[in-house]
GROMACS .gro file of C-alpha atoms in nm:
model
  255
    1MET     CA    1   0.015  -0.001  -0.037
    2ARG     CA    2   0.112   0.338  -0.110
    3GLN     CA    3   0.160   0.621   0.227
    4ILE     CA    4   0.079   0.943   0.176
    5PHE     CA    5   0.046   1.258   0.355
    6ARG     CA    6   0.321   1.151   0.529
    7ILE     CA    7   0.507   1.443   0.761
    8GLY     CA    8   0.806   1.526   0.711
    9ALA     CA    9   1.111   1.490   0.904
   10THR     CA   10   1.078   1.718   1.193
   11THR     CA   11   1.451   1.908   1.267
   12VAL     CA   12   1.451   1.983   1.630
   13PHE     CA   13   1.734   2.188   1.555
   14ILE     CA   14   1.499   2.464   1.439
   15CYS     CA   15   1.621   2.747   1.676
   16LEU     CA   16   2.059   2.666   1.801
   17SER     CA   17   1.989   2.922   2.110
   18LEU     CA   18   2.225   2.939   2.395
   19ALA     CA   19   1.884   2.963   2.579
   20PHE     CA   20   1.858   2.581   2.573
   21LEU     CA   21   2.218   2.556   2.737
   22CYS     CA   22   2.246   2.560   3.113
   23SER     CA   23   2.583   2.760   3.272
   24CYS     CA   24   2.883   2.585   3.272
   25SER     CA   25   3.178   2.526   3.493
   26GLY     CA   26   3.549   2.604   3.413
   27PRO     CA   27   3.699   2.899   3.278
   28ALA     CA   28   3.362   3.072   3.215
   29MET     CA   29   3.470   3.321   2.970
   30SER     CA   30   3.671   3.109   2.766
   31LEU     CA   31   3.450   2.798   2.771
   32ASP     CA   32   3.140   3.043   2.698
   33GLN     CA   33   3.271   3.171   2.443
   34LEU     CA   34   3.351   2.843   2.260
   35LEU     CA   35   3.002   2.679   2.334
   36SER     CA   36   2.855   3.009   2.135
   37ALA     CA   37   3.088   3.023   1.869
   38ALA     CA   38   3.018   2.608   1.788
   39VAL     CA   39   2.688   2.744   1.837
   40ASN     CA   40   2.681   3.009   1.582
   41ALA     CA   41   2.886   2.798   1.368
   42ALA     CA   42   2.586   2.513   1.431
   43ALA     CA   43   2.336   2.740   1.315
   44GLU     CA   44   2.503   2.851   0.968
   45GLY     CA   45   2.524   2.486   0.895
   46LYS     CA   46   2.922   2.528   0.920
   47PHE     CA   47   2.964   2.157   1.077
   48THR     CA   48   3.409   2.160   1.043
   49SER     CA   49   3.405   2.453   1.242
   50CYS     CA   50   3.131   2.380   1.533
   51GLU     CA   51   3.288   2.014   1.560
   52LYS     CA   52   3.657   2.180   1.597
   53LEU     CA   53   3.498   2.481   1.869
   54ALA     CA   54   3.350   2.189   2.026
   55GLY     CA   55   3.640   1.957   2.050
   56ARG     CA   56   3.822   2.285   2.181
   57ALA     CA   57   3.549   2.333   2.450
   58LEU     CA   58   3.574   1.967   2.576
   59LYS     CA   59   3.948   2.007   2.630
   60ILE     CA   60   3.860   2.258   2.863
   61ASP     CA   61   3.581   2.122   3.030
   62PRO     CA   62   3.615   1.701   2.947
   63ASP     CA   63   3.226   1.647   3.087
   64SER     CA   64   3.093   1.945   2.909
   65ALA     CA   65   2.736   1.860   2.792
   66ASN     CA   66   2.678   2.096   2.635
   67ALA     CA   67   3.009   2.089   2.403
   68LEU     CA   68   2.968   1.740   2.401
   69ILE     CA   69   2.566   1.757   2.241
   70LEU     CA   70   2.720   2.023   1.982
   71LYS     CA   71   3.010   1.822   1.897
   72ALA     CA   72   2.762   1.498   1.837
   73TYR     CA   73   2.536   1.747   1.647
   74ALA     CA   74   2.830   1.837   1.356
   75VAL     CA   75   2.977   1.524   1.333
   76ASN     CA   76   2.583   1.393   1.205
   77GLY     CA   77   2.603   1.705   0.999
   78LEU     CA   78   2.979   1.574   0.858
   79GLY     CA   79   2.820   1.253   0.818
   80ASP     CA   80   2.872   1.025   1.058
   81LYS     CA   81   2.581   0.945   1.266
   82LYS     CA   82   2.714   0.636   1.430
   83LYS     CA   83   2.999   0.866   1.625
   84ALA     CA   84   2.722   1.152   1.667
   85ILE     CA   85   2.492   0.902   1.845
   86GLU     CA   86   2.780   0.766   2.103
   87ILE     CA   87   2.868   1.155   2.128
   88ALA     CA   88   2.504   1.276   2.226
   89GLU     CA   89   2.435   0.942   2.411
   90LYS     CA   90   2.722   1.116   2.682
   91ALA     CA   91   2.530   1.416   2.681
   92ALA     CA   92   2.192   1.255   2.720
   93LEU     CA   93   2.364   1.062   3.036
   94ALA     CA   94   2.565   1.358   3.162
   95ASP     CA   95   2.258   1.605   3.181
   96PRO     CA   96   1.947   1.420   3.180
   97ASN     CA   97   1.762   1.731   3.266
   98ASN     CA   98   1.820   1.952   2.930
   99PHE     CA   99   1.525   1.971   2.684
  100PHE     CA  100   1.781   2.061   2.429
  101ILE     CA  101   2.007   1.760   2.486
  102GLN     CA  102   1.790   1.442   2.525
  103ALA     CA  103   1.566   1.643   2.244
  104THR     CA  104   1.890   1.567   2.035
  105TYR     CA  105   1.971   1.273   2.108
  106GLY     CA  106   1.607   1.148   2.041
  107ARG     CA  107   1.623   1.293   1.686
  108LEU     CA  108   1.942   1.118   1.597
  109LEU     CA  109   1.869   0.765   1.737
  110TYR     CA  110   1.509   0.861   1.515
  111GLU     CA  111   1.708   0.951   1.206
  112ASN     CA  112   1.918   0.649   1.275
  113GLY     CA  113   1.604   0.386   1.304
  114GLU     CA  114   1.702   0.325   1.636
  115TYR     CA  115   1.325   0.375   1.759
  116SER     CA  116   1.310   0.202   2.069
  117LYS     CA  117   1.629   0.405   2.172
  118ALA     CA  118   1.483   0.732   2.026
  119TYR     CA  119   1.168   0.653   2.262
  120GLN     CA  120   1.278   0.740   2.607
  121PRO     CA  121   1.519   1.060   2.544
  122LEU     CA  122   1.196   1.199   2.311
  123LEU     CA  123   0.913   1.128   2.606
  124LYS     CA  124   1.201   1.261   2.857
  125ALA     CA  125   1.271   1.589   2.645
  126ARG     CA  126   0.854   1.627   2.611
  127GLN     CA  127   0.811   1.555   3.042
  128LEU     CA  128   1.096   1.841   3.035
  129ASP     CA  129   0.913   2.134   2.748
  130SER     CA  130   0.550   1.948   2.674
  131GLY     CA  131   0.459   2.254   2.456
  132ASN     CA  132   0.723   2.189   2.221
  133MET     CA  133   0.577   2.098   1.914
  134ASN     CA  134   0.859   1.916   1.730
  135THR     CA  135   0.905   1.677   2.002
  136LEU     CA  136   0.542   1.586   2.007
  137VAL     CA  137   0.586   1.478   1.597
  138LEU     CA  138   0.912   1.287   1.656
  139LEU     CA  139   0.738   1.130   1.936
  140ALA     CA  140   0.418   1.031   1.769
  141LYS     CA  141   0.671   0.886   1.453
  142THR     CA  142   0.834   0.685   1.678
  143THR     CA  143   0.534   0.526   1.852
  144GLN     CA  144   0.390   0.447   1.561
  145LYS     CA  145   0.723   0.273   1.466
  146LEU     CA  146   0.739   0.073   1.784
  147ASN     CA  147   0.308  -0.013   1.709
  148LYS     CA  148   0.229   0.145   2.030
  149THR     CA  149  -0.116   0.242   2.191
  150SER     CA  150  -0.005   0.624   2.298
  151THR     CA  151   0.032   0.667   1.872
  152VAL     CA  152  -0.330   0.778   1.836
  153ALA     CA  153  -0.354   0.994   2.167
  154TYR     CA  154   0.001   1.196   2.056
  155TYR     CA  155  -0.124   1.227   1.666
  156ASN     CA  156  -0.478   1.363   1.813
  157LYS     CA  157  -0.250   1.564   2.055
  158LEU     CA  158  -0.089   1.727   1.739
  159ILE     CA  159  -0.441   1.809   1.594
  160SER     CA  160  -0.571   1.921   1.868
  161LYS     CA  161  -0.300   2.200   1.970
  162VAL     CA  162  -0.177   2.244   1.593
  163PRO     CA  163  -0.387   2.448   1.368
  164ARG     CA  164  -0.232   2.341   1.071
  165PHE     CA  165  -0.250   1.957   1.145
  166ALA     CA  166  -0.588   1.989   1.220
  167ASN     CA  167  -0.681   2.090   0.875
  168SER     CA  168  -0.423   1.837   0.751
  169PRO     CA  169  -0.465   1.516   0.600
  170ALA     CA  170  -0.123   1.408   0.749
  171PRO     CA  171  -0.202   1.288   1.108
  172TRP     CA  172  -0.533   1.133   0.997
  173ASN     CA  173  -0.352   0.904   0.754
  174GLU     CA  174  -0.084   0.839   0.998
  175ILE     CA  175  -0.366   0.695   1.229
  176GLY     CA  176  -0.544   0.475   1.008
  177PHE     CA  177  -0.173   0.336   0.907
  178TYR     CA  178  -0.152   0.251   1.280
  179TYR     CA  179  -0.464   0.087   1.276
  180VAL     CA  180  -0.395  -0.126   0.983
  181LYS     CA  181  -0.057  -0.259   1.128
  182ARG     CA  182  -0.262  -0.351   1.404
  183GLY     CA  183  -0.514  -0.511   1.209
  184ASN     CA  184  -0.814  -0.289   1.302
  185TYR     CA  185  -0.961  -0.199   1.008
  186PRO     CA  186  -1.276  -0.071   1.085
  187ALA     CA  187  -1.054   0.143   1.288
  188ALA     CA  188  -0.845   0.240   0.995
  189ALA     CA  189  -1.137   0.310   0.742
  190LYS     CA  190  -1.233   0.584   0.976
  191TYR     CA  191  -0.907   0.751   0.948
  192PHE     CA  192  -0.834   0.691   0.586
  193ARG     CA  193  -1.202   0.845   0.524
  194LYS     CA  194  -1.057   1.161   0.709
  195VAL     CA  195  -0.819   1.179   0.488
  196TRP     CA  196  -0.983   1.178   0.145
  197ALA     CA  197  -1.257   1.421   0.300
  198ARG     CA  198  -0.885   1.673   0.364
  199GLY     CA  199  -0.773   1.591   0.014
  200SER     CA  200  -1.006   1.478  -0.185
  201ASP     CA  201  -0.866   1.675  -0.514
  202GLU     CA  202  -0.529   1.471  -0.478
  203PRO     CA  203  -0.554   1.209  -0.685
  204LEU     CA  204  -0.271   0.960  -0.410
  205ALA     CA  205  -0.558   1.064  -0.127
  206ALA     CA  206  -0.817   0.823  -0.380
  207LEU     CA  207  -0.562   0.559  -0.483
  208ASN     CA  208  -0.424   0.550  -0.135
  209LEU     CA  209  -0.835   0.450  -0.022
  210ALA     CA  210  -0.875   0.251  -0.276
  211TYR     CA  211  -0.548   0.040  -0.199
  212PHE     CA  212  -0.653   0.012   0.178
  213LEU     CA  213  -1.046  -0.090   0.030
  214ASP     CA  214  -0.885  -0.319  -0.189
  215ARG     CA  215  -0.665  -0.501   0.069
  216TRP     CA  216  -0.944  -0.498   0.340
  217GLY     CA  217  -1.156  -0.701   0.048
  218LYS     CA  218  -1.409  -0.457  -0.013
  219LEU     CA  219  -1.360  -0.467  -0.353
  220SER     CA  220  -1.720  -0.244  -0.507
  221THR     CA  221  -1.604   0.080  -0.320
  222ALA     CA  222  -1.193   0.015  -0.391
  223ARG     CA  223  -1.302   0.014  -0.802
  224GLN     CA  224  -1.522   0.349  -0.702
  225TYR     CA  225  -1.143   0.531  -0.541
  226TYR     CA  226  -0.958   0.373  -0.818
  227LYS     CA  227  -1.194   0.516  -1.084
  228LYS     CA  228  -1.151   0.885  -0.882
  229PHE     CA  229  -0.750   0.814  -0.914
  230LEU     CA  230  -0.761   0.753  -1.258
  231GLU     CA  231  -1.010   1.119  -1.299
  232LEU     CA  232  -0.764   1.242  -1.117
  233ALA     CA  233  -0.434   1.142  -1.256
  234ASN     CA  234  -0.508   1.087  -1.608
  235SER     CA  235  -0.408   1.372  -1.708
  236ASN     CA  236  -0.069   1.407  -1.565
  237PRO     CA  237   0.191   1.266  -1.772
  238ASP     CA  238   0.388   1.132  -1.400
  239TRP     CA  239   0.089   0.897  -1.328
  240GLN     CA  240   0.026   0.734  -1.650
  241LYS     CA  241   0.222   0.420  -1.523
  242THR     CA  242   0.002   0.402  -1.234
  243CYS     CA  243  -0.292   0.439  -1.394
  244GLU     CA  244  -0.193   0.166  -1.684
  245SER     CA  245  -0.193  -0.053  -1.344
  246VAL     CA  246  -0.483   0.044  -1.138
  247ARG     CA  247  -0.687   0.002  -1.499
  248ARG     CA  248  -0.562  -0.371  -1.500
  249ARG     CA  249  -0.668  -0.350  -1.150
  250ILE     CA  250  -1.021  -0.253  -1.224
  251SER     CA  251  -1.050  -0.519  -1.494
  252GLN     CA  252  -0.992  -0.796  -1.208
  253LEU     CA  253  -1.227  -0.626  -0.987
  254PRO     CA  254  -1.591  -0.788  -0.979
  255ARG     CA  255  -1.815  -0.503  -1.122
   0.00000   0.00000   0.00000
């Protein structure tokens, strides 16, 4: 089944700011200056500079959780995800009550496909700052990957708290796939129809619902949405191969 309207990857580093960083021990000015410069380099995407600055900060204070998480961010930006996670884990253990650090560690794990490990730091970040919607998105996606019963509650929270999600097909679609994964097709149908109600001019919305109904065995209704898909996509050259496949499938379905 093709999945649509997936919520895009959410970047926790939307606003790198010293507001997230705790006060540091050691030679305060020197260490603070290095951390400040590392933050600025990270915000500008200058990962090599950020790594070097964070490394210099760690020479002053090897246990600085702030320097560690900045180094992890830089290393991840340079492409070494495994090393970044190792460094971020050290930061998370050093400062378990720092929202920025926990959220960053959880995000790195999620992006690396380590969903079971990502869950706890993301949950901790959520507890530290319940108003942060980026963390809520990641937590919803993580619980969905783990097939946790809390998935629906997190998506419903997004729908109720974020206006752009309330009118978007995305969270309803995710809940639909959650119920498909759990084998609850009646509940999934309810949410896929919500997707259709919010995206009835989108070929993928019709196709997604058709695929689901076909899989569920609701062949007559699936035929209707396959035809709706063809109406919406037939003039789009990007959809021609899919249209051919759909026409073949329609010919196999009972009238």
